[in-house]
Short mmCIF file of C-alpha atoms and ligand atoms in Angstrom, two decimals:
data_model
loop_
_atom_site.label_atom_id
_atom_site.label_comp_id
_atom_site.label_asym_id
_atom_site.label_seq_id
_atom_site.Cartn_x
_atom_site.Cartn_y
_atom_site.Cartn_z
CA MET A 1 40.79 -8.90 -28.54
CA ILE A 2 43.61 -7.48 -26.40
CA TRP A 3 43.59 -4.00 -24.27
CA ASN A 4 47.20 -3.97 -23.58
CA GLU A 5 49.17 -6.33 -25.59
CA THR A 6 52.09 -5.17 -24.32
CA VAL A 7 51.55 -6.05 -20.69
CA GLU A 8 49.20 -8.85 -21.09
CA CYS A 9 51.68 -10.71 -23.44
CA MET A 10 54.96 -9.73 -21.97
CA SER A 11 57.65 -12.64 -21.87
CA ARG A 12 58.40 -13.88 -18.35
CA GLU A 13 61.55 -12.29 -17.70
CA GLU A 14 60.56 -8.70 -19.05
CA MET A 15 57.26 -9.18 -16.56
CA ARG A 16 60.14 -10.66 -13.80
CA LYS A 17 61.67 -7.12 -14.59
CA LEU A 18 58.68 -4.62 -14.26
CA GLN A 19 57.82 -6.65 -11.36
CA SER A 20 61.20 -6.17 -9.50
CA LEU A 21 61.45 -2.77 -10.28
CA ARG A 22 57.75 -1.69 -8.90
CA LEU A 23 58.18 -3.87 -5.49
CA LYS A 24 61.62 -1.89 -4.53
CA ARG A 25 59.52 1.13 -5.17
CA VAL A 26 56.57 0.46 -3.20
CA ILE A 27 58.47 -1.13 -0.62
CA GLU A 28 60.17 2.14 -0.31
CA ARG A 29 56.95 3.99 -0.33
CA VAL A 30 55.63 1.95 2.37
CA TYR A 31 58.46 2.24 4.50
CA HIS A 32 58.73 5.64 4.61
CA ASN A 33 54.95 6.80 4.53
CA CYS A 34 53.19 4.11 6.65
CA GLU A 35 54.67 3.53 10.46
CA PRO A 36 53.40 0.03 10.89
CA TYR A 37 54.64 -1.23 7.97
CA ARG A 38 57.92 0.34 9.05
CA LYS A 39 58.04 -1.38 12.18
CA ARG A 40 56.88 -4.53 11.17
CA MET A 41 59.88 -4.46 8.85
CA GLN A 42 62.03 -3.63 11.48
CA ALA A 43 60.81 -6.43 13.71
CA ALA A 44 61.46 -8.87 10.45
CA GLY A 45 64.82 -6.98 10.06
CA VAL A 46 64.44 -6.21 6.49
CA THR A 47 65.22 -2.75 5.13
CA PRO A 48 64.21 -1.74 1.63
CA GLU A 49 67.97 -2.04 0.33
CA ASP A 50 67.23 -6.13 1.09
CA ILE A 51 64.41 -6.10 -1.57
CA LYS A 52 66.08 -5.89 -4.96
CA ASP A 53 64.59 -8.44 -7.05
CA ILE A 54 60.66 -9.97 -6.39
CA LYS A 55 62.04 -13.32 -5.49
CA ASP A 56 63.23 -11.05 -2.17
CA ILE A 57 59.57 -11.10 -1.26
CA VAL A 58 59.67 -13.76 0.53
CA LYS A 59 61.78 -11.78 2.82
CA LEU A 60 58.63 -9.66 3.70
CA PRO A 61 56.27 -10.19 6.53
CA PHE A 62 52.36 -11.09 5.48
CA SER A 63 49.53 -8.95 6.14
CA SER A 64 45.86 -9.91 7.04
CA LYS A 65 42.47 -8.57 7.29
CA LYS A 66 43.34 -8.14 10.91
CA ASP A 67 45.51 -5.57 10.07
CA LEU A 68 42.92 -3.41 8.42
CA ARG A 69 40.74 -4.03 10.87
CA ASP A 70 43.64 -2.65 13.90
CA TYR A 71 44.65 0.07 11.96
CA TYR A 72 40.61 1.20 10.72
CA PRO A 73 40.18 3.37 9.19
CA PHE A 74 43.30 4.94 7.57
CA GLY A 75 46.02 3.85 9.51
CA LEU A 76 47.64 1.61 6.73
CA LEU A 77 47.31 4.65 4.28
CA SER A 78 50.75 5.29 2.11
CA ALA A 79 49.59 8.27 1.01
CA PRO A 80 48.62 11.87 2.65
CA MET A 81 45.08 12.23 3.05
CA SER A 82 44.61 15.45 0.17
CA GLU A 83 45.60 12.28 -2.45
CA ILE A 84 43.07 10.35 -1.49
CA VAL A 85 40.00 10.88 -3.50
CA ARG A 86 37.78 7.81 -3.20
CA VAL A 87 36.96 5.36 0.02
CA HIS A 88 35.58 1.83 -0.02
CA ALA A 89 34.19 -0.99 2.22
CA SER A 90 34.48 -4.51 2.00
CA SER A 91 31.24 -5.76 2.00
CA GLY A 92 31.56 -7.60 5.59
CA THR A 93 30.94 -11.12 4.60
CA THR A 94 33.11 -12.21 6.97
CA GLY A 95 32.98 -9.51 9.94
CA LYS A 96 33.40 -5.76 10.61
CA PRO A 97 33.86 -3.47 7.24
CA ILE A 98 37.53 -2.50 6.52
CA VAL A 99 37.90 0.86 4.44
CA VAL A 100 40.09 1.38 1.81
CA GLY A 101 41.95 4.90 0.26
CA LEU A 102 42.48 5.17 -3.20
CA THR A 103 44.18 8.24 -5.06
CA ASN A 104 43.57 9.40 -8.59
CA ASN A 105 46.45 7.34 -9.62
CA ASP A 106 44.84 3.78 -7.98
CA LEU A 107 41.73 4.95 -10.10
CA ALA A 108 43.59 5.14 -13.45
CA VAL A 109 45.27 1.45 -12.74
CA TRP A 110 41.73 0.25 -11.64
CA LYS A 111 40.30 1.81 -14.61
CA GLU A 112 43.03 0.09 -16.97
CA VAL A 113 42.53 -3.24 -15.78
CA GLY A 114 38.73 -3.74 -15.81
CA ALA A 115 39.12 -2.36 -19.34
CA ARG A 116 41.40 -5.38 -19.75
CA CYS A 117 38.52 -7.44 -18.51
CA LEU A 118 36.02 -6.45 -20.60
CA THR A 119 38.29 -6.32 -24.06
CA ALA A 120 39.04 -10.11 -22.99
CA TYR A 121 34.97 -10.93 -22.88
CA GLY A 122 34.66 -9.11 -26.35
CA LEU A 123 33.14 -6.30 -25.34
CA GLY A 124 34.04 -2.81 -27.11
CA GLN A 125 32.89 0.80 -28.23
CA ASN A 126 29.86 -0.16 -29.54
CA ASP A 127 28.19 -2.23 -26.73
CA ILE A 128 25.91 -1.61 -23.74
CA VAL A 129 26.76 -2.69 -20.29
CA GLN A 130 24.26 -2.91 -17.36
CA VAL A 131 25.85 -2.64 -14.31
CA SER A 132 23.88 -4.21 -11.70
CA TYR A 133 26.26 -4.94 -8.94
CA GLY A 134 25.38 -2.52 -5.90
CA TYR A 135 26.79 0.67 -6.65
CA GLY A 136 28.38 2.43 -3.04
CA LEU A 137 30.99 1.18 -0.82
CA PHE A 138 30.95 -2.07 -2.30
CA THR A 139 33.47 -1.87 -5.15
CA GLY A 140 31.45 -3.69 -7.47
CA GLY A 141 29.33 -1.45 -9.11
CA LEU A 142 31.56 1.82 -9.35
CA GLY A 143 34.91 -0.67 -10.18
CA ALA A 144 32.78 -1.79 -13.20
CA HIS A 145 31.21 1.19 -14.51
CA SER A 146 35.00 2.92 -15.27
CA ALA A 147 35.79 -0.23 -16.96
CA VAL A 148 33.26 0.13 -19.38
CA GLU A 149 33.78 3.77 -19.83
CA ASN A 150 37.61 3.59 -20.24
CA ILE A 151 36.48 0.86 -23.09
CA GLY A 152 34.40 3.62 -24.31
CA ALA A 153 30.98 1.63 -24.48
CA THR A 154 27.60 2.54 -22.63
CA VAL A 155 27.16 2.19 -19.34
CA ILE A 156 23.70 1.70 -17.54
CA PRO A 157 24.69 2.45 -13.74
CA MET A 158 21.72 0.49 -12.41
CA SER A 159 23.32 -0.65 -9.12
CA SER A 160 21.26 -3.84 -7.75
CA GLY A 161 17.86 -4.26 -6.67
CA ASN A 162 14.39 -3.24 -8.37
CA THR A 163 14.78 -6.71 -10.64
CA GLN A 164 11.45 -5.79 -13.03
CA LYS A 165 13.07 -2.52 -14.15
CA GLN A 166 16.37 -4.44 -14.28
CA ILE A 167 14.50 -6.69 -17.22
CA MET A 168 12.81 -3.71 -18.74
CA MET A 169 16.10 -1.74 -18.82
CA MET A 170 17.81 -4.80 -20.39
CA HIS A 171 15.19 -5.31 -22.91
CA ASP A 172 14.49 -1.97 -24.21
CA LEU A 173 17.54 -0.67 -24.36
CA GLY A 174 19.44 -3.28 -26.19
CA VAL A 175 21.90 -4.66 -23.32
CA LYS A 176 24.61 -6.66 -24.61
CA ALA A 177 26.48 -7.60 -20.87
CA LEU A 178 25.37 -7.75 -17.51
CA ALA A 179 27.64 -7.44 -14.84
CA ALA A 180 26.50 -8.56 -11.69
CA THR A 181 26.96 -11.52 -8.99
CA PRO A 182 26.14 -15.01 -10.15
CA SER A 183 23.60 -15.38 -7.65
CA TYR A 184 21.68 -11.89 -8.62
CA ALA A 185 22.37 -13.19 -12.42
CA MET A 186 20.51 -16.33 -11.57
CA TYR A 187 17.62 -14.19 -10.12
CA LEU A 188 17.58 -12.15 -12.79
CA ALA A 189 17.38 -14.97 -15.44
CA GLU A 190 14.45 -16.41 -13.14
CA ALA A 191 12.80 -13.08 -13.23
CA MET A 192 13.82 -12.91 -17.43
CA GLU A 193 11.91 -16.06 -17.88
CA SER A 194 8.56 -14.73 -16.05
CA SER A 195 8.85 -11.41 -17.70
CA PRO A 196 6.47 -10.22 -20.81
CA TYR A 197 9.18 -10.77 -23.21
CA LYS A 198 10.23 -13.57 -25.18
CA ARG A 199 14.21 -14.17 -24.95
CA GLU A 200 14.46 -13.62 -28.51
CA GLU A 201 13.98 -10.06 -27.70
CA PHE A 202 16.73 -9.43 -25.92
CA ASN A 203 20.08 -8.29 -27.00
CA LEU A 204 22.08 -10.02 -23.83
CA ARG A 205 25.29 -12.05 -24.86
CA VAL A 206 27.61 -11.68 -22.48
CA GLY A 207 28.11 -12.00 -18.68
CA VAL A 208 30.72 -10.68 -16.46
CA PHE A 209 30.14 -12.12 -13.12
CA GLY A 210 32.23 -12.27 -10.12
CA ALA A 211 32.82 -10.94 -6.45
CA GLU A 212 31.30 -14.67 -4.94
CA PRO A 213 32.48 -17.96 -5.68
CA TRP A 214 30.52 -19.60 -8.27
CA THR A 215 30.45 -23.51 -9.70
CA GLU A 216 31.28 -24.33 -13.42
CA ALA A 217 27.33 -25.80 -13.16
CA MET A 218 26.00 -22.84 -12.13
CA ARG A 219 27.58 -21.38 -14.99
CA ARG A 220 26.19 -23.66 -17.45
CA GLU A 221 23.14 -22.75 -15.89
CA ILE A 222 23.00 -19.59 -15.67
CA GLU A 223 24.13 -19.23 -19.29
CA ALA A 224 21.34 -21.85 -20.64
CA LYS A 225 18.55 -19.77 -19.00
CA MET A 226 19.73 -16.45 -20.24
CA GLY A 227 21.14 -17.70 -23.68
CA ILE A 228 24.71 -16.08 -22.89
CA LYS A 229 28.03 -16.66 -22.39
CA ALA A 230 29.21 -16.09 -18.75
CA TYR A 231 32.69 -15.27 -17.54
CA ASP A 232 34.51 -14.79 -14.58
CA ILE A 233 35.82 -11.61 -12.90
CA TYR A 234 37.73 -11.20 -9.71
CA GLY A 235 38.83 -9.30 -6.87
CA LEU A 236 38.85 -7.62 -3.67
CA THR A 237 38.60 -4.62 -1.85
CA GLU A 238 42.00 -4.48 -0.38
CA ILE A 239 43.63 -4.94 -3.59
CA MET A 240 41.12 -3.44 -5.95
CA GLY A 241 37.72 -4.48 -6.27
CA PRO A 242 36.98 -5.95 -9.63
CA GLY A 243 39.67 -6.34 -11.66
CA VAL A 244 42.40 -8.16 -9.99
CA GLY A 245 41.82 -11.17 -12.57
CA TYR A 246 39.67 -12.46 -15.46
CA GLU A 247 38.71 -14.79 -17.93
CA CYS A 248 39.50 -14.96 -21.53
CA GLU A 249 37.74 -16.50 -24.25
CA CYS A 250 39.69 -19.98 -23.27
CA GLN A 251 38.15 -19.91 -19.69
CA CYS A 252 40.95 -21.87 -18.77
CA GLY A 253 41.82 -20.32 -15.58
CA THR A 254 41.58 -16.86 -14.49
CA HIS A 255 44.48 -14.33 -16.06
CA LEU A 256 45.69 -12.21 -12.98
CA ASN A 257 46.73 -8.75 -13.66
CA GLU A 258 50.18 -9.46 -11.78
CA ASP A 259 52.04 -6.42 -13.01
CA HIS A 260 49.98 -4.73 -10.68
CA PHE A 261 48.64 -7.32 -8.65
CA TYR A 262 51.35 -9.94 -7.67
CA PRO A 263 50.16 -13.35 -6.81
CA GLU A 264 52.01 -16.04 -4.45
CA ILE A 265 50.63 -19.37 -3.18
CA ILE A 266 51.26 -20.20 0.44
CA ASP A 267 50.33 -22.94 2.80
CA PRO A 268 47.65 -21.37 4.93
CA GLU A 269 48.82 -23.37 8.12
CA THR A 270 52.86 -22.98 7.72
CA GLY A 271 52.55 -19.69 5.57
CA GLU A 272 55.35 -21.49 3.09
CA PRO A 273 55.55 -20.41 -0.48
CA LEU A 274 53.90 -23.45 -2.41
CA PRO A 275 55.18 -24.27 -6.22
CA GLU A 276 53.21 -23.77 -9.38
CA GLY A 277 49.97 -25.84 -9.73
CA VAL A 278 49.51 -26.70 -6.06
CA GLU A 279 46.45 -25.35 -4.07
CA GLY A 280 46.78 -22.93 -1.29
CA GLU A 281 46.22 -19.71 -0.05
CA LEU A 282 46.42 -16.96 -2.60
CA VAL A 283 48.47 -13.88 -1.43
CA PHE A 284 48.80 -10.16 -2.99
CA THR A 285 51.21 -7.36 -3.07
CA THR A 286 50.12 -4.58 -4.69
CA LEU A 287 53.05 -2.95 -7.23
CA THR A 288 51.56 0.22 -7.95
CA LYS A 289 48.86 1.42 -4.91
CA GLU A 290 49.77 4.49 -3.69
CA GLY A 291 46.83 4.98 -1.15
CA MET A 292 46.67 1.86 0.41
CA PRO A 293 49.35 -0.58 -0.86
CA LEU A 294 49.04 -3.73 0.60
CA ILE A 295 52.20 -6.07 1.01
CA ARG A 296 51.83 -10.00 0.88
CA PHE A 297 47.92 -9.71 1.79
CA ARG A 298 46.69 -13.12 2.77
CA THR A 299 43.10 -13.11 1.24
CA ARG A 300 41.71 -16.53 2.50
CA ASP A 301 40.88 -17.29 -1.44
CA LEU A 302 42.36 -21.37 -1.94
CA THR A 303 43.42 -21.43 -5.79
CA ALA A 304 46.09 -22.76 -7.73
CA LEU A 305 48.65 -20.72 -10.00
CA HIS A 306 49.55 -21.14 -13.69
CA TYR A 307 52.55 -20.07 -15.53
CA GLU A 308 52.09 -21.40 -18.88
CA ARG A 309 51.56 -19.08 -21.98
CA CYS A 310 47.53 -19.45 -22.80
CA SER A 311 46.21 -20.18 -25.72
CA CYS A 312 44.83 -16.77 -26.11
CA GLY A 313 48.14 -15.40 -26.28
CA ARG A 314 48.21 -13.84 -23.12
CA THR A 315 51.12 -14.77 -20.70
CA LEU A 316 49.90 -13.37 -17.70
CA VAL A 317 49.74 -16.12 -14.82
CA ARG A 318 46.48 -17.77 -14.40
CA MET A 319 44.49 -18.92 -11.39
CA ASP A 320 42.24 -22.13 -10.95
CA LYS A 321 38.67 -20.60 -10.49
CA ILE A 322 37.91 -19.56 -6.82
CA MET A 323 35.67 -22.20 -5.57
CA GLY A 324 35.78 -20.92 -1.59
CA ARG A 325 37.62 -19.34 0.72
CA CYS A 326 39.27 -20.89 4.10
CA ASP A 327 36.71 -19.40 6.40
CA ASP A 328 34.27 -20.74 3.94
CA MET A 329 34.78 -23.80 4.71
CA LEU A 330 32.56 -25.82 7.07
CA ILE A 331 33.49 -28.74 9.30
CA ILE A 332 30.50 -31.19 9.83
CA ARG A 333 30.86 -34.31 11.94
CA GLY A 334 34.96 -33.68 10.91
CA VAL A 335 33.96 -33.65 7.58
CA ASN A 336 35.43 -30.46 5.36
CA VAL A 337 32.08 -29.27 3.39
CA PHE A 338 32.15 -26.57 0.65
CA PRO A 339 28.89 -24.99 -0.59
CA SER A 340 30.24 -24.76 -3.56
CA GLN A 341 30.19 -28.71 -3.66
CA VAL A 342 26.36 -28.64 -2.90
CA GLU A 343 25.71 -25.94 -5.57
CA SER A 344 27.55 -28.15 -8.19
CA VAL A 345 25.24 -31.27 -7.18
CA ILE A 346 22.13 -29.61 -6.99
CA CYS A 347 22.79 -27.79 -10.42
CA GLU A 348 23.10 -30.98 -11.96
CA LEU A 349 20.04 -32.60 -11.37
CA GLU A 350 17.31 -31.95 -13.13
CA GLU A 351 14.58 -31.94 -10.75
CA PHE A 352 16.12 -28.99 -8.49
CA GLU A 353 16.32 -24.96 -9.41
CA PRO A 354 19.83 -23.51 -8.38
CA PHE A 355 19.06 -22.15 -4.95
CA PHE A 356 19.44 -23.84 -1.51
CA PHE A 357 20.13 -22.88 1.75
CA ILE A 358 22.47 -25.01 4.05
CA THR A 359 21.67 -25.26 8.13
CA VAL A 360 24.70 -26.68 10.13
CA ASP A 361 23.74 -27.01 13.78
CA ARG A 362 24.69 -29.07 17.28
CA VAL A 363 22.16 -31.05 19.08
CA ASN A 364 22.80 -33.64 21.61
CA ASN A 365 26.79 -33.27 20.99
CA THR A 366 25.93 -34.40 16.97
CA ASP A 367 26.30 -31.91 14.54
CA THR A 368 23.36 -31.52 12.01
CA PHE A 369 23.63 -30.83 8.76
CA GLU A 370 20.26 -29.91 6.85
CA ILE A 371 19.69 -28.15 3.01
CA MET A 372 16.91 -26.74 2.16
CA VAL A 373 16.22 -26.87 -1.90
CA GLU A 374 13.58 -25.73 -4.26
CA VAL A 375 12.04 -28.57 -6.54
CA LYS A 376 11.32 -26.97 -9.78
CA GLN A 377 7.20 -26.83 -10.25
CA GLU A 378 7.03 -29.47 -12.86
CA TYR A 379 8.47 -32.05 -10.35
CA TYR A 380 6.75 -30.90 -7.25
CA THR A 381 3.59 -33.27 -6.09
CA ASP A 382 1.56 -33.61 -3.33
CA ASP A 383 2.33 -37.32 -3.45
CA MET A 384 4.50 -38.46 -0.46
CA ARG A 385 6.24 -41.54 -2.53
CA SER A 386 7.89 -39.18 -5.28
CA MET A 387 8.64 -36.63 -2.72
CA MET A 388 10.45 -39.23 -0.78
CA GLU A 389 12.32 -40.43 -3.86
CA LEU A 390 13.40 -36.71 -4.72
CA LYS A 391 14.57 -36.69 -1.33
CA LYS A 392 17.02 -39.54 -1.44
CA LYS A 393 18.07 -38.72 -4.79
CA ILE A 394 19.58 -35.81 -3.74
CA ALA A 395 20.73 -36.76 -0.37
CA HIS A 396 22.40 -39.88 -1.66
CA LYS A 397 24.30 -37.44 -4.24
CA ILE A 398 25.29 -35.12 -2.37
CA GLN A 399 26.99 -37.49 0.10
CA SER A 400 28.57 -39.23 -2.79
CA VAL A 401 30.49 -35.88 -3.34
CA VAL A 402 30.94 -34.30 0.39
CA GLY A 403 31.13 -37.60 2.15
CA ILE A 404 28.49 -37.40 4.97
CA GLN A 405 24.66 -37.65 4.81
CA PRO A 406 22.26 -34.07 4.58
CA ASP A 407 19.04 -33.86 5.69
CA ILE A 408 17.15 -32.73 2.55
CA ARG A 409 14.29 -30.16 3.00
CA LEU A 410 12.17 -29.78 -0.33
CA VAL A 411 10.54 -27.18 -0.95
CA GLU A 412 8.17 -25.00 -3.64
CA PRO A 413 10.11 -22.97 -5.87
CA ARG A 414 10.50 -19.28 -5.00
CA THR A 415 10.76 -20.50 -1.29
CA ILE A 416 14.34 -19.44 -0.63
CA GLU A 417 14.95 -15.82 -0.43
CA ARG A 418 16.53 -14.35 -3.48
CA SER A 419 19.95 -12.47 -3.38
CA GLU A 420 20.62 -9.12 -5.22
CA GLY A 421 24.62 -9.06 -4.35
CA LYS A 422 26.74 -11.25 -2.63
CA VAL A 423 24.42 -14.44 -1.74
CA LYS A 424 24.35 -15.88 1.83
CA ARG A 425 23.62 -19.18 1.57
CA VAL A 426 24.84 -20.92 4.86
CA LEU A 427 23.88 -20.58 8.45
CA ASP A 428 25.90 -22.21 11.33
CA LYS A 429 24.25 -22.40 14.13
CA ARG A 430 26.96 -23.76 16.14
CA VAL A 431 29.00 -20.65 16.22
CA PHE A 432 26.63 -19.14 18.83
CA LYS A 433 26.87 -22.23 21.06
CA ASN A 434 30.78 -22.23 21.76
P1 LIG B 1 34.05 -9.21 1.51
O1 LIG B 1 35.60 -9.84 1.70
O2 LIG B 1 33.88 -8.31 2.94
O3 LIG B 1 33.21 -10.30 0.77
P2 LIG B 1 34.60 -7.99 -1.26
O4 LIG B 1 33.37 -7.31 -1.63
O5 LIG B 1 35.97 -7.30 -0.81
O6 LIG B 1 34.48 -8.00 0.64
O7 LIG B 1 34.99 -9.41 -1.81
C1 LIG B 1 36.09 -10.18 -1.81
C2 LIG B 1 36.16 -11.70 -2.20
O8 LIG B 1 34.88 -12.26 -2.87
C3 LIG B 1 36.86 -12.54 -2.73
O9 LIG B 1 37.85 -12.83 -1.81
C4 LIG B 1 36.77 -13.88 -2.86
O10 LIG B 1 36.83 -14.11 -1.82
C5 LIG B 1 35.38 -13.12 -3.35
N1 LIG B 1 35.15 -13.39 -4.89
C6 LIG B 1 35.31 -12.47 -5.82
N2 LIG B 1 35.50 -12.31 -6.35
C7 LIG B 1 35.41 -13.65 -6.78
C8 LIG B 1 35.10 -14.96 -8.05
N3 LIG B 1 35.56 -14.63 -9.22
N4 LIG B 1 35.11 -15.57 -7.82
C9 LIG B 1 35.20 -16.30 -6.40
N5 LIG B 1 35.12 -15.75 -5.44
C10 LIG B 1 35.42 -14.22 -5.47
ZN1 LIG B 2 44.16 -16.90 -21.93
#
């Protein structure tokens, strides 16, 4: 099912026209209403008259998270405060939170793109959706919430936490879809298994998972545990929260709502635009935002774009599933390591639970790389020899994928703290030593 066929299946040419028109409008808006943007455009020697087509976007300067911090809290608003009806803040995964302001029209756009996502996951009026993203400043809860209401489904506004009650509500109310971070979904899957209810007693069929990177291996793991189909939903506070992108039934990339959020891929080092299909840093320009439009905002997320029509019929551009951001990457003994690589190895090995924690340190001028991982109950024994074998097996597998050998610490199931929101899987002690 497609929520807005006109836009989601629009020809490339029409889409370009729409994007060009909207880009012109948003540039006028920021130039006349937001001093930091005007000054920056003036410094780059660009005026709104220079922007006639979406292609002209490359003339405009970039913006970044730093700008949102520098002009904290409201310096980048392009609408008067009287028109701002809601404020959100980023979860602050990578530092001080940033604040955004939304107008009523911004909220309407958000509901619209959210409805496109849920419809693509096969959800409709007759379904019950439990929103277990945190409600509050974080965009996850309220963002998913209004999308559910917009398609006319029933929303259970659970927020995160209180895991036993989450399971009870899912069971008792016949919840069909769960919206949560993949790491919280994994925690809930585990809690479902040890609950008094049998899996067949749940009506759960669909997962609406996002807000953090998750691998294909993790997807299969959650799908098998919960007996559902799990879909990706992508978003970020600065641009709009959940609903910027979504998977369709083909699950061959994440469609971006490019009539509202124009994507580009650039080389993160040079800032040069990269061609279709090449991986680089994702950059967004909000084409219709009123409260706090962002022009060429550098997300730090790494992905590639694909423009050919999808087998689902949608023409909206697709990006590869995001496996990490530039700032997630660890450099250990000179080797680039992404936590997602470790995740995929662990999920693929039968003997381990999909929970782990990486600690990096520097001892005697050498980087240390420790991974704590849970062994499944049936494999956990007091027999040193078998535990040593397990250690060797996983260390070897990880080395073959990331290129360096980790120190493995095997622990019993449920030792590692479970996440109810965005999971934190890395402690880099080196940052305190510089
Ligand atoms: P913070 O940057 O503080 O985490 P946000 O809550 O705005 O604040 O998080 C947005 C970021 O979360 C994105 O830039 C991206 O790195 C990550 N993210 C969101 N959805 C997904 C997803 N579906 N897959 C991978 N990463 C995601
Ligand atoms: Zn598709």
